[in-house]
Amino acid sequence: LDMEVDLCKFWLNKIGIVIFSLGIVSLLTYTFRFFNPPAKIIFGYAVCAGLFLLGLKIEKQESLRHYGRVLLGGAWALTYFTTYAMHHFEASRVITSQLLDLILLSAVAIGIVIHSLKYRSQTLTAITLFIGYISSTLGDINTFTLASSLVLALAALAVVYKMQWTS
């Protein structure tokens, strides 16, 4: 029974948020042909807001704290992806400046770091950064992919160093 509880509590919800996030990524980049790019971006941020609100609400209940944190990690990852999609996917492009995109992605990465430091949660940080890395490699792989991955790597480094999660 303990193994089943641990499996559901610690693994299935993490797998589920990754699959859910990839589904939203697919919706924003390849489907919704009748939506224009701004509508796709607004939809992406609306899903993120919903995940943030639901995660914060669920997390207040002690027995559901882990589920809430997984939702918060998914919300941050989708926020990163939606911001990434604003420039890198034709179907959802609303900005044309790579510099502006990098600034916005850096702002999201700073938000991830601040939130991770507040919660001191390795799980939240790992899920967020993992989905962020996946999303940054879904488009064309070029020098900007390297720059955006560097932003995520610096965010991970800052959190790991500050929390002393090296051992």
mmCIF file with all atom_site columns, C-alpha atoms in Angstrom:
data_model
loop_
_atom_site.group_PDB
_atom_site.id
_atom_site.type_symbol
_atom_site.label_atom_id
_atom_site.label_alt_id
_atom_site.label_comp_id
_atom_site.label_asym_id
_atom_site.label_entity_id
_atom_site.label_seq_id
_atom_site.pdbx_PDB_ins_code
_atom_site.Cartn_x
_atom_site.Cartn_y
_atom_site.Cartn_z
_atom_site.occupancy
_atom_site.B_iso_or_equiv
_atom_site.pdbx_formal_charge
_atom_site.auth_seq_id
_atom_site.auth_comp_id
_atom_site.auth_asym_id
_atom_site.auth_atom_id
_atom_site.pdbx_PDB_model_num
ATOM 1   C CA . LEU A 1 1   ? 0.000  0.000  0.000   1.00 0.00 ? 1   LEU A CA 1
ATOM 2   C CA . ASP A 1 2   ? 2.819  2.406  0.849   1.00 0.00 ? 2   ASP A CA 1
ATOM 3   C CA . MET A 1 3   ? 4.460  1.743  -2.494  1.00 0.00 ? 3   MET A CA 1
ATOM 4   C CA . GLU A 1 4   ? 1.197  2.480  -4.323  1.00 0.00 ? 4   GLU A CA 1
ATOM 5   C CA . VAL A 1 5   ? 0.689  5.695  -2.375  1.00 0.00 ? 5   VAL A CA 1
ATOM 6   C CA . ASP A 1 6   ? 4.268  6.772  -3.060  1.00 0.00 ? 6   ASP A CA 1
ATOM 7   C CA . LEU A 1 7   ? 3.883  5.932  -6.745  1.00 0.00 ? 7   LEU A CA 1
ATOM 8   C CA . CYS A 1 8   ? 0.764  8.080  -7.056  1.00 0.00 ? 8   CYS A CA 1
ATOM 9   C CA . LYS A 1 9   ? 1.969  10.828 -4.748  1.00 0.00 ? 9   LYS A CA 1
ATOM 10  C CA . PHE A 1 10  ? 5.427  11.269 -6.191  1.00 0.00 ? 10  PHE A CA 1
ATOM 11  C CA . TRP A 1 11  ? 5.518  9.953  -9.758  1.00 0.00 ? 11  TRP A CA 1
ATOM 12  C CA . LEU A 1 12  ? 2.197  9.741  -11.572 1.00 0.00 ? 12  LEU A CA 1
ATOM 13  C CA . ASN A 1 13  ? 1.336  13.387 -10.978 1.00 0.00 ? 13  ASN A CA 1
ATOM 14  C CA . LYS A 1 14  ? 4.744  14.460 -12.305 1.00 0.00 ? 14  LYS A CA 1
ATOM 15  C CA . ILE A 1 15  ? 4.328  12.307 -15.402 1.00 0.00 ? 15  ILE A CA 1
ATOM 16  C CA . GLY A 1 16  ? 0.813  13.693 -15.800 1.00 0.00 ? 16  GLY A CA 1
ATOM 17  C CA . ILE A 1 17  ? 1.898  17.355 -15.676 1.00 0.00 ? 17  ILE A CA 1
ATOM 18  C CA . VAL A 1 18  ? 4.612  16.688 -18.259 1.00 0.00 ? 18  VAL A CA 1
ATOM 19  C CA . ILE A 1 19  ? 2.067  15.078 -20.603 1.00 0.00 ? 19  ILE A CA 1
ATOM 20  C CA . PHE A 1 20  ? -0.473 17.860 -19.945 1.00 0.00 ? 20  PHE A CA 1
ATOM 21  C CA . SER A 1 21  ? 2.183  20.506 -20.622 1.00 0.00 ? 21  SER A CA 1
ATOM 22  C CA . LEU A 1 22  ? 3.198  18.855 -23.877 1.00 0.00 ? 22  LEU A CA 1
ATOM 23  C CA . GLY A 1 23  ? -0.484 18.759 -24.885 1.00 0.00 ? 23  GLY A CA 1
ATOM 24  C CA . ILE A 1 24  ? -0.797 22.509 -24.303 1.00 0.00 ? 24  ILE A CA 1
ATOM 25  C CA . VAL A 1 25  ? 2.450  23.016 -26.221 1.00 0.00 ? 25  VAL A CA 1
ATOM 26  C CA . SER A 1 26  ? 0.933  21.097 -29.125 1.00 0.00 ? 26  SER A CA 1
ATOM 27  C CA . LEU A 1 27  ? -2.221 23.197 -28.979 1.00 0.00 ? 27  LEU A CA 1
ATOM 28  C CA . LEU A 1 28  ? -0.233 26.426 -29.074 1.00 0.00 ? 28  LEU A CA 1
ATOM 29  C CA . THR A 1 29  ? 2.109  25.444 -31.884 1.00 0.00 ? 29  THR A CA 1
ATOM 30  C CA . TYR A 1 30  ? 0.353  23.088 -34.244 1.00 0.00 ? 30  TYR A CA 1
ATOM 31  C CA . THR A 1 31  ? -3.403 23.159 -33.727 1.00 0.00 ? 31  THR A CA 1
ATOM 32  C CA . PHE A 1 32  ? -6.028 25.856 -33.191 1.00 0.00 ? 32  PHE A CA 1
ATOM 33  C CA . ARG A 1 33  ? -5.813 26.844 -36.851 1.00 0.00 ? 33  ARG A CA 1
ATOM 34  C CA . PHE A 1 34  ? -8.811 29.118 -36.456 1.00 0.00 ? 34  PHE A CA 1
ATOM 35  C CA . PHE A 1 35  ? -7.126 31.155 -33.703 1.00 0.00 ? 35  PHE A CA 1
ATOM 36  C CA . ASN A 1 36  ? -4.767 33.956 -34.599 1.00 0.00 ? 36  ASN A CA 1
ATOM 37  C CA . PRO A 1 37  ? -1.349 34.168 -32.861 1.00 0.00 ? 37  PRO A CA 1
ATOM 38  C CA . PRO A 1 38  ? -2.426 36.656 -30.138 1.00 0.00 ? 38  PRO A CA 1
ATOM 39  C CA . ALA A 1 39  ? -5.398 34.431 -29.229 1.00 0.00 ? 39  ALA A CA 1
ATOM 40  C CA . LYS A 1 40  ? -3.062 31.430 -28.889 1.00 0.00 ? 40  LYS A CA 1
ATOM 41  C CA . ILE A 1 41  ? -0.731 33.362 -26.600 1.00 0.00 ? 41  ILE A CA 1
ATOM 42  C CA . ILE A 1 42  ? -3.637 34.638 -24.509 1.00 0.00 ? 42  ILE A CA 1
ATOM 43  C CA . PHE A 1 43  ? -4.940 31.060 -24.257 1.00 0.00 ? 43  PHE A CA 1
ATOM 44  C CA . GLY A 1 44  ? -1.482 29.852 -23.166 1.00 0.00 ? 44  GLY A CA 1
ATOM 45  C CA . TYR A 1 45  ? -1.216 32.462 -20.434 1.00 0.00 ? 45  TYR A CA 1
ATOM 46  C CA . ALA A 1 46  ? -4.815 31.756 -19.338 1.00 0.00 ? 46  ALA A CA 1
ATOM 47  C CA . VAL A 1 47  ? -3.939 28.068 -18.868 1.00 0.00 ? 47  VAL A CA 1
ATOM 48  C CA . CYS A 1 48  ? -0.855 29.134 -16.911 1.00 0.00 ? 48  CYS A CA 1
ATOM 49  C CA . ALA A 1 49  ? -2.937 31.418 -14.682 1.00 0.00 ? 49  ALA A CA 1
ATOM 50  C CA . GLY A 1 50  ? -5.428 28.599 -14.096 1.00 0.00 ? 50  GLY A CA 1
ATOM 51  C CA . LEU A 1 51  ? -2.640 26.207 -13.115 1.00 0.00 ? 51  LEU A CA 1
ATOM 52  C CA . PHE A 1 52  ? -1.117 28.806 -10.787 1.00 0.00 ? 52  PHE A CA 1
ATOM 53  C CA . LEU A 1 53  ? -4.442 29.465 -9.063  1.00 0.00 ? 53  LEU A CA 1
ATOM 54  C CA . LEU A 1 54  ? -5.328 25.776 -8.771  1.00 0.00 ? 54  LEU A CA 1
ATOM 55  C CA . GLY A 1 55  ? -1.834 24.870 -7.571  1.00 0.00 ? 55  GLY A CA 1
ATOM 56  C CA . LEU A 1 56  ? -1.853 27.579 -4.900  1.00 0.00 ? 56  LEU A CA 1
ATOM 57  C CA . LYS A 1 57  ? -5.305 26.509 -3.713  1.00 0.00 ? 57  LYS A CA 1
ATOM 58  C CA . ILE A 1 58  ? -4.500 22.783 -3.598  1.00 0.00 ? 58  ILE A CA 1
ATOM 59  C CA . GLU A 1 59  ? -1.122 23.351 -1.990  1.00 0.00 ? 59  GLU A CA 1
ATOM 60  C CA . LYS A 1 60  ? -2.755 24.893 1.112   1.00 0.00 ? 60  LYS A CA 1
ATOM 61  C CA . GLN A 1 61  ? -4.173 21.479 2.002   1.00 0.00 ? 61  GLN A CA 1
ATOM 62  C CA . GLU A 1 62  ? -1.469 19.471 3.745   1.00 0.00 ? 62  GLU A CA 1
ATOM 63  C CA . SER A 1 63  ? -2.528 16.152 2.198   1.00 0.00 ? 63  SER A CA 1
ATOM 64  C CA . LEU A 1 64  ? -2.445 17.613 -1.338  1.00 0.00 ? 64  LEU A CA 1
ATOM 65  C CA . ARG A 1 65  ? 0.661  19.795 -1.032  1.00 0.00 ? 65  ARG A CA 1
ATOM 66  C CA . HIS A 1 66  ? 2.723  17.683 -3.461  1.00 0.00 ? 66  HIS A CA 1
ATOM 67  C CA . TYR A 1 67  ? 0.020  17.846 -6.136  1.00 0.00 ? 67  TYR A CA 1
ATOM 68  C CA . GLY A 1 68  ? -0.218 21.610 -5.781  1.00 0.00 ? 68  GLY A CA 1
ATOM 69  C CA . ARG A 1 69  ? 3.512  21.994 -6.203  1.00 0.00 ? 69  ARG A CA 1
ATOM 70  C CA . VAL A 1 70  ? 3.487  19.853 -9.325  1.00 0.00 ? 70  VAL A CA 1
ATOM 71  C CA . LEU A 1 71  ? 0.777  22.113 -10.774 1.00 0.00 ? 71  LEU A CA 1
ATOM 72  C CA . LEU A 1 72  ? 2.879  25.168 -9.901  1.00 0.00 ? 72  LEU A CA 1
ATOM 73  C CA . GLY A 1 73  ? 5.888  23.625 -11.638 1.00 0.00 ? 73  GLY A CA 1
ATOM 74  C CA . GLY A 1 74  ? 3.767  22.946 -14.721 1.00 0.00 ? 74  GLY A CA 1
ATOM 75  C CA . ALA A 1 75  ? 2.454  26.518 -14.620 1.00 0.00 ? 75  ALA A CA 1
ATOM 76  C CA . TRP A 1 76  ? 5.964  27.959 -14.618 1.00 0.00 ? 76  TRP A CA 1
ATOM 77  C CA . ALA A 1 77  ? 7.056  25.617 -17.404 1.00 0.00 ? 77  ALA A CA 1
ATOM 78  C CA . LEU A 1 78  ? 4.067  26.570 -19.554 1.00 0.00 ? 78  LEU A CA 1
ATOM 79  C CA . THR A 1 79  ? 4.719  30.240 -18.829 1.00 0.00 ? 79  THR A CA 1
ATOM 80  C CA . TYR A 1 80  ? 8.252  29.732 -20.120 1.00 0.00 ? 80  TYR A CA 1
ATOM 81  C CA . PHE A 1 81  ? 7.018  27.884 -23.188 1.00 0.00 ? 81  PHE A CA 1
ATOM 82  C CA . THR A 1 82  ? 4.276  30.417 -23.981 1.00 0.00 ? 82  THR A CA 1
ATOM 83  C CA . THR A 1 83  ? 6.844  33.201 -23.733 1.00 0.00 ? 83  THR A CA 1
ATOM 84  C CA . TYR A 1 84  ? 9.181  31.174 -25.949 1.00 0.00 ? 84  TYR A CA 1
ATOM 85  C CA . ALA A 1 85  ? 6.402  30.565 -28.488 1.00 0.00 ? 85  ALA A CA 1
ATOM 86  C CA . MET A 1 86  ? 5.721  34.298 -28.863 1.00 0.00 ? 86  MET A CA 1
ATOM 87  C CA . HIS A 1 87  ? 8.751  34.516 -31.126 1.00 0.00 ? 87  HIS A CA 1
ATOM 88  C CA . HIS A 1 88  ? 9.808  31.040 -32.203 1.00 0.00 ? 88  HIS A CA 1
ATOM 89  C CA . PHE A 1 89  ? 6.685  29.514 -33.707 1.00 0.00 ? 89  PHE A CA 1
ATOM 90  C CA . GLU A 1 90  ? 5.047  31.032 -36.753 1.00 0.00 ? 90  GLU A CA 1
ATOM 91  C CA . ALA A 1 91  ? 1.630  29.849 -35.606 1.00 0.00 ? 91  ALA A CA 1
ATOM 92  C CA . SER A 1 92  ? 1.888  31.898 -32.397 1.00 0.00 ? 92  SER A CA 1
ATOM 93  C CA . ARG A 1 93  ? 4.420  34.636 -33.242 1.00 0.00 ? 93  ARG A CA 1
ATOM 94  C CA . VAL A 1 94  ? 3.480  38.007 -31.777 1.00 0.00 ? 94  VAL A CA 1
ATOM 95  C CA . ILE A 1 95  ? 6.953  39.522 -31.339 1.00 0.00 ? 95  ILE A CA 1
ATOM 96  C CA . THR A 1 96  ? 9.765  39.724 -33.855 1.00 0.00 ? 96  THR A CA 1
ATOM 97  C CA . SER A 1 97  ? 12.715 40.787 -31.712 1.00 0.00 ? 97  SER A CA 1
ATOM 98  C CA . GLN A 1 98  ? 14.981 38.021 -30.448 1.00 0.00 ? 98  GLN A CA 1
ATOM 99  C CA . LEU A 1 99  ? 16.400 40.420 -27.878 1.00 0.00 ? 99  LEU A CA 1
ATOM 100 C CA . LEU A 1 100 ? 12.931 41.144 -26.470 1.00 0.00 ? 100 LEU A CA 1
ATOM 101 C CA . ASP A 1 101 ? 12.223 37.409 -26.431 1.00 0.00 ? 101 ASP A CA 1
ATOM 102 C CA . LEU A 1 102 ? 15.442 36.711 -24.525 1.00 0.00 ? 102 LEU A CA 1
ATOM 103 C CA . ILE A 1 103 ? 14.614 39.483 -22.018 1.00 0.00 ? 103 ILE A CA 1
ATOM 104 C CA . LEU A 1 104 ? 11.118 38.051 -21.471 1.00 0.00 ? 104 LEU A CA 1
ATOM 105 C CA . LEU A 1 105 ? 12.479 34.508 -21.109 1.00 0.00 ? 105 LEU A CA 1
ATOM 106 C CA . SER A 1 106 ? 15.045 35.787 -18.628 1.00 0.00 ? 106 SER A CA 1
ATOM 107 C CA . ALA A 1 107 ? 12.261 37.467 -16.636 1.00 0.00 ? 107 ALA A CA 1
ATOM 108 C CA . VAL A 1 108 ? 10.365 34.160 -16.506 1.00 0.00 ? 108 VAL A CA 1
ATOM 109 C CA . ALA A 1 109 ? 13.550 32.342 -15.460 1.00 0.00 ? 109 ALA A CA 1
ATOM 110 C CA . ILE A 1 110 ? 14.055 34.891 -12.649 1.00 0.00 ? 110 ILE A CA 1
ATOM 111 C CA . GLY A 1 111 ? 10.455 34.244 -11.574 1.00 0.00 ? 111 GLY A CA 1
ATOM 112 C CA . ILE A 1 112 ? 11.185 30.513 -11.537 1.00 0.00 ? 112 ILE A CA 1
ATOM 113 C CA . VAL A 1 113 ? 14.261 31.077 -9.360  1.00 0.00 ? 113 VAL A CA 1
ATOM 114 C CA . ILE A 1 114 ? 12.402 33.347 -6.910  1.00 0.00 ? 114 ILE A CA 1
ATOM 115 C CA . HIS A 1 115 ? 9.496  30.917 -6.650  1.00 0.00 ? 115 HIS A CA 1
ATOM 116 C CA . SER A 1 116 ? 11.805 27.923 -6.225  1.00 0.00 ? 116 SER A CA 1
ATOM 117 C CA . LEU A 1 117 ? 13.742 29.696 -3.480  1.00 0.00 ? 117 LEU A CA 1
ATOM 118 C CA . LYS A 1 118 ? 10.501 30.559 -1.684  1.00 0.00 ? 118 LYS A CA 1
ATOM 119 C CA . TYR A 1 119 ? 9.290  26.952 -1.723  1.00 0.00 ? 119 TYR A CA 1
ATOM 120 C CA . ARG A 1 120 ? 12.697 25.320 -1.308  1.00 0.00 ? 120 ARG A CA 1
ATOM 121 C CA . SER A 1 121 ? 11.318 22.527 -3.474  1.00 0.00 ? 121 SER A CA 1
ATOM 122 C CA . GLN A 1 122 ? 13.606 20.431 -5.622  1.00 0.00 ? 122 GLN A CA 1
ATOM 123 C CA . THR A 1 123 ? 10.544 18.863 -7.256  1.00 0.00 ? 123 THR A CA 1
ATOM 124 C CA . LEU A 1 124 ? 9.048  22.192 -8.307  1.00 0.00 ? 124 LEU A CA 1
ATOM 125 C CA . THR A 1 125 ? 12.387 23.354 -9.653  1.00 0.00 ? 125 THR A CA 1
ATOM 126 C CA . ALA A 1 126 ? 13.132 20.109 -11.508 1.00 0.00 ? 126 ALA A CA 1
ATOM 127 C CA . ILE A 1 127 ? 9.727  19.872 -13.194 1.00 0.00 ? 127 ILE A CA 1
ATOM 128 C CA . THR A 1 128 ? 9.797  23.509 -14.228 1.00 0.00 ? 128 THR A CA 1
ATOM 129 C CA . LEU A 1 129 ? 13.279 23.427 -15.700 1.00 0.00 ? 129 LEU A CA 1
ATOM 130 C CA . PHE A 1 130 ? 12.803 20.021 -17.341 1.00 0.00 ? 130 PHE A CA 1
ATOM 131 C CA . ILE A 1 131 ? 9.695  21.157 -19.218 1.00 0.00 ? 131 ILE A CA 1
ATOM 132 C CA . GLY A 1 132 ? 11.424 24.460 -19.999 1.00 0.00 ? 132 GLY A CA 1
ATOM 133 C CA . TYR A 1 133 ? 14.330 22.604 -21.617 1.00 0.00 ? 133 TYR A CA 1
ATOM 134 C CA . ILE A 1 134 ? 11.954 20.432 -23.620 1.00 0.00 ? 134 ILE A CA 1
ATOM 135 C CA . SER A 1 135 ? 10.020 23.459 -24.859 1.00 0.00 ? 135 SER A CA 1
ATOM 136 C CA . SER A 1 136 ? 13.153 25.307 -25.917 1.00 0.00 ? 136 SER A CA 1
ATOM 137 C CA . THR A 1 137 ? 14.129 22.421 -28.196 1.00 0.00 ? 137 THR A CA 1
ATOM 138 C CA . LEU A 1 138 ? 10.748 21.982 -29.899 1.00 0.00 ? 138 LEU A CA 1
ATOM 139 C CA . GLY A 1 139 ? 11.333 24.730 -32.440 1.00 0.00 ? 139 GLY A CA 1
ATOM 140 C CA . ASP A 1 140 ? 14.248 25.195 -34.772 1.00 0.00 ? 140 ASP A CA 1
ATOM 141 C CA . ILE A 1 141 ? 17.517 24.407 -33.054 1.00 0.00 ? 141 ILE A CA 1
ATOM 142 C CA . ASN A 1 142 ? 19.822 27.372 -33.557 1.00 0.00 ? 142 ASN A CA 1
ATOM 143 C CA . THR A 1 143 ? 22.007 29.768 -31.586 1.00 0.00 ? 143 THR A CA 1
ATOM 144 C CA . PHE A 1 144 ? 18.963 31.206 -29.856 1.00 0.00 ? 144 PHE A CA 1
ATOM 145 C CA . THR A 1 145 ? 18.135 27.728 -28.533 1.00 0.00 ? 145 THR A CA 1
ATOM 146 C CA . LEU A 1 146 ? 21.583 27.760 -26.972 1.00 0.00 ? 146 LEU A CA 1
ATOM 147 C CA . ALA A 1 147 ? 20.945 31.209 -25.459 1.00 0.00 ? 147 ALA A CA 1
ATOM 148 C CA . SER A 1 148 ? 17.556 30.239 -24.024 1.00 0.00 ? 148 SER A CA 1
ATOM 149 C CA . SER A 1 149 ? 18.977 26.991 -22.646 1.00 0.00 ? 149 SER A CA 1
ATOM 150 C CA . LEU A 1 150 ? 21.779 29.027 -21.083 1.00 0.00 ? 150 LEU A CA 1
ATOM 151 C CA . VAL A 1 151 ? 19.164 31.173 -19.324 1.00 0.00 ? 151 VAL A CA 1
ATOM 152 C CA . LEU A 1 152 ? 17.574 28.014 -17.896 1.00 0.00 ? 152 LEU A CA 1
ATOM 153 C CA . ALA A 1 153 ? 20.978 26.616 -16.924 1.00 0.00 ? 153 ALA A CA 1
ATOM 154 C CA . LEU A 1 154 ? 21.835 29.836 -15.079 1.00 0.00 ? 154 LEU A CA 1
ATOM 155 C CA . ALA A 1 155 ? 18.478 29.683 -13.295 1.00 0.00 ? 155 ALA A CA 1
ATOM 156 C CA . ALA A 1 156 ? 19.166 26.072 -12.276 1.00 0.00 ? 156 ALA A CA 1
ATOM 157 C CA . LEU A 1 157 ? 22.672 26.962 -11.155 1.00 0.00 ? 157 LEU A CA 1
ATOM 158 C CA . ALA A 1 158 ? 21.396 29.882 -9.051  1.00 0.00 ? 158 ALA A CA 1
ATOM 159 C CA . VAL A 1 159 ? 18.813 27.722 -7.291  1.00 0.00 ? 159 VAL A CA 1
ATOM 160 C CA . VAL A 1 160 ? 21.163 24.769 -6.712  1.00 0.00 ? 160 VAL A CA 1
ATOM 161 C CA . TYR A 1 161 ? 23.886 27.074 -5.347  1.00 0.00 ? 161 TYR A CA 1
ATOM 162 C CA . LYS A 1 162 ? 21.544 29.083 -3.113  1.00 0.00 ? 162 LYS A CA 1
ATOM 163 C CA . MET A 1 163 ? 19.814 25.993 -1.712  1.00 0.00 ? 163 MET A CA 1
ATOM 164 C CA . GLN A 1 164 ? 23.063 23.989 -1.475  1.00 0.00 ? 164 GLN A CA 1
ATOM 165 C CA . TRP A 1 165 ? 21.488 21.018 -3.229  1.00 0.00 ? 165 TRP A CA 1
ATOM 166 C CA . THR A 1 166 ? 24.850 19.704 -4.362  1.00 0.00 ? 166 THR A CA 1
ATOM 167 C CA . SER A 1 167 ? 24.974 16.713 -2.077  1.00 0.00 ? 167 SER A CA 1
#
